[in-house]
Short mmCIF file of C-alpha atoms in Angstrom, two decimals:
data_model
loop_
_atom_site.label_atom_id
_atom_site.label_comp_id
_atom_site.label_asym_id
_atom_site.label_seq_id
_atom_site.Cartn_x
_atom_site.Cartn_y
_atom_site.Cartn_z
CA MET A 452 0.03 -0.10 -0.07
CA TYR A 453 2.71 2.29 0.81
CA HIS A 454 5.10 1.98 -2.27
CA ILE A 455 2.27 1.47 -4.77
CA PRO A 456 -0.99 3.34 -3.60
CA GLU A 457 -2.55 3.09 -7.23
CA LEU A 458 -3.10 -0.61 -6.67
CA TYR A 459 -5.35 0.22 -3.76
CA GLU A 460 -7.17 3.23 -5.45
CA THR A 461 -5.92 5.80 -3.79
CA ILE A 462 -3.08 8.50 -4.22
CA ASP A 463 0.65 9.03 -2.96
CA TYR A 464 -0.04 11.50 -0.07
CA LEU A 465 3.76 11.89 0.52
CA CYS A 466 4.72 15.48 0.99
CA PRO A 467 8.23 16.23 -0.16
CA VAL A 468 10.42 18.09 2.52
CA PRO A 469 13.39 20.27 1.86
CA ARG A 470 16.61 18.88 3.36
CA ASN A 471 17.50 21.84 5.28
CA GLU A 472 13.99 21.68 7.18
CA VAL A 473 14.86 18.04 8.07
CA GLU A 474 18.19 19.02 9.51
CA PHE A 475 16.70 21.84 11.53
CA CYS A 476 14.10 19.34 12.98
CA ARG A 477 16.80 17.14 13.85
CA GLU A 478 18.80 20.05 15.60
CA GLU A 479 15.32 21.08 17.49
CA GLU A 480 14.98 17.42 18.75
CA THR A 481 18.45 17.41 19.94
CA ILE A 482 17.65 20.56 22.30
CA ALA A 483 14.34 18.77 23.38
CA ILE A 484 16.15 15.71 24.29
CA THR A 485 19.02 17.91 26.26
CA TYR A 486 16.28 19.89 28.13
CA THR A 487 13.21 17.64 28.88
CA CYS A 488 11.57 20.46 30.55
CA ASP A 489 11.66 24.30 30.75
CA GLN A 490 15.48 25.47 30.38
CA ASP A 491 15.04 27.78 33.74
CA LEU A 492 13.69 24.93 35.60
CA PHE A 493 16.09 22.54 34.55
CA GLU A 494 18.92 24.82 35.52
CA LEU A 495 17.30 25.29 38.90
CA CYS A 496 17.12 21.52 39.46
CA CYS A 497 20.82 21.22 38.46
CA LEU A 498 21.86 23.85 41.04
CA ILE A 499 19.80 22.15 43.78
CA ILE A 500 21.25 18.89 42.89
CA GLU A 501 24.80 20.38 43.10
CA GLU A 502 24.15 22.18 46.33
CA ASN A 503 23.00 19.24 48.20
CA ASN A 504 26.07 16.95 46.69
CA ILE A 505 23.22 14.65 45.05
CA PRO A 506 24.64 12.41 42.71
CA VAL A 507 23.43 12.77 39.04
CA PRO A 508 21.09 9.62 38.58
CA GLY A 509 22.49 7.07 36.13
CA ASP A 510 19.30 5.03 35.51
CA LEU A 511 15.69 5.49 35.60
CA TYR A 512 15.22 4.07 39.09
CA HIS A 513 17.76 6.62 40.60
CA ALA A 514 16.04 9.40 38.52
CA THR A 515 12.73 8.52 39.85
CA GLY A 516 14.15 8.49 43.65
CA LEU A 517 15.66 11.80 42.77
CA TYR A 518 12.36 12.90 41.61
CA LEU A 519 10.38 12.00 44.40
CA ASN A 520 12.96 13.72 46.89
#
């Protein structure tokens, strides 16, 4: 269905996207991965972690414990 839509009596709905727009989206995704929330809130949490000598979590379970604290 995907490669030959004519066989299924439909049309090709693909929308070509310029390469530079794809690269822009990838850059934005990288930023979103780096900061999973508001950047100011992220920096505040990092300061609190540093001030309280809390180790940076290395896995999901430690991260959940840190969040609960």
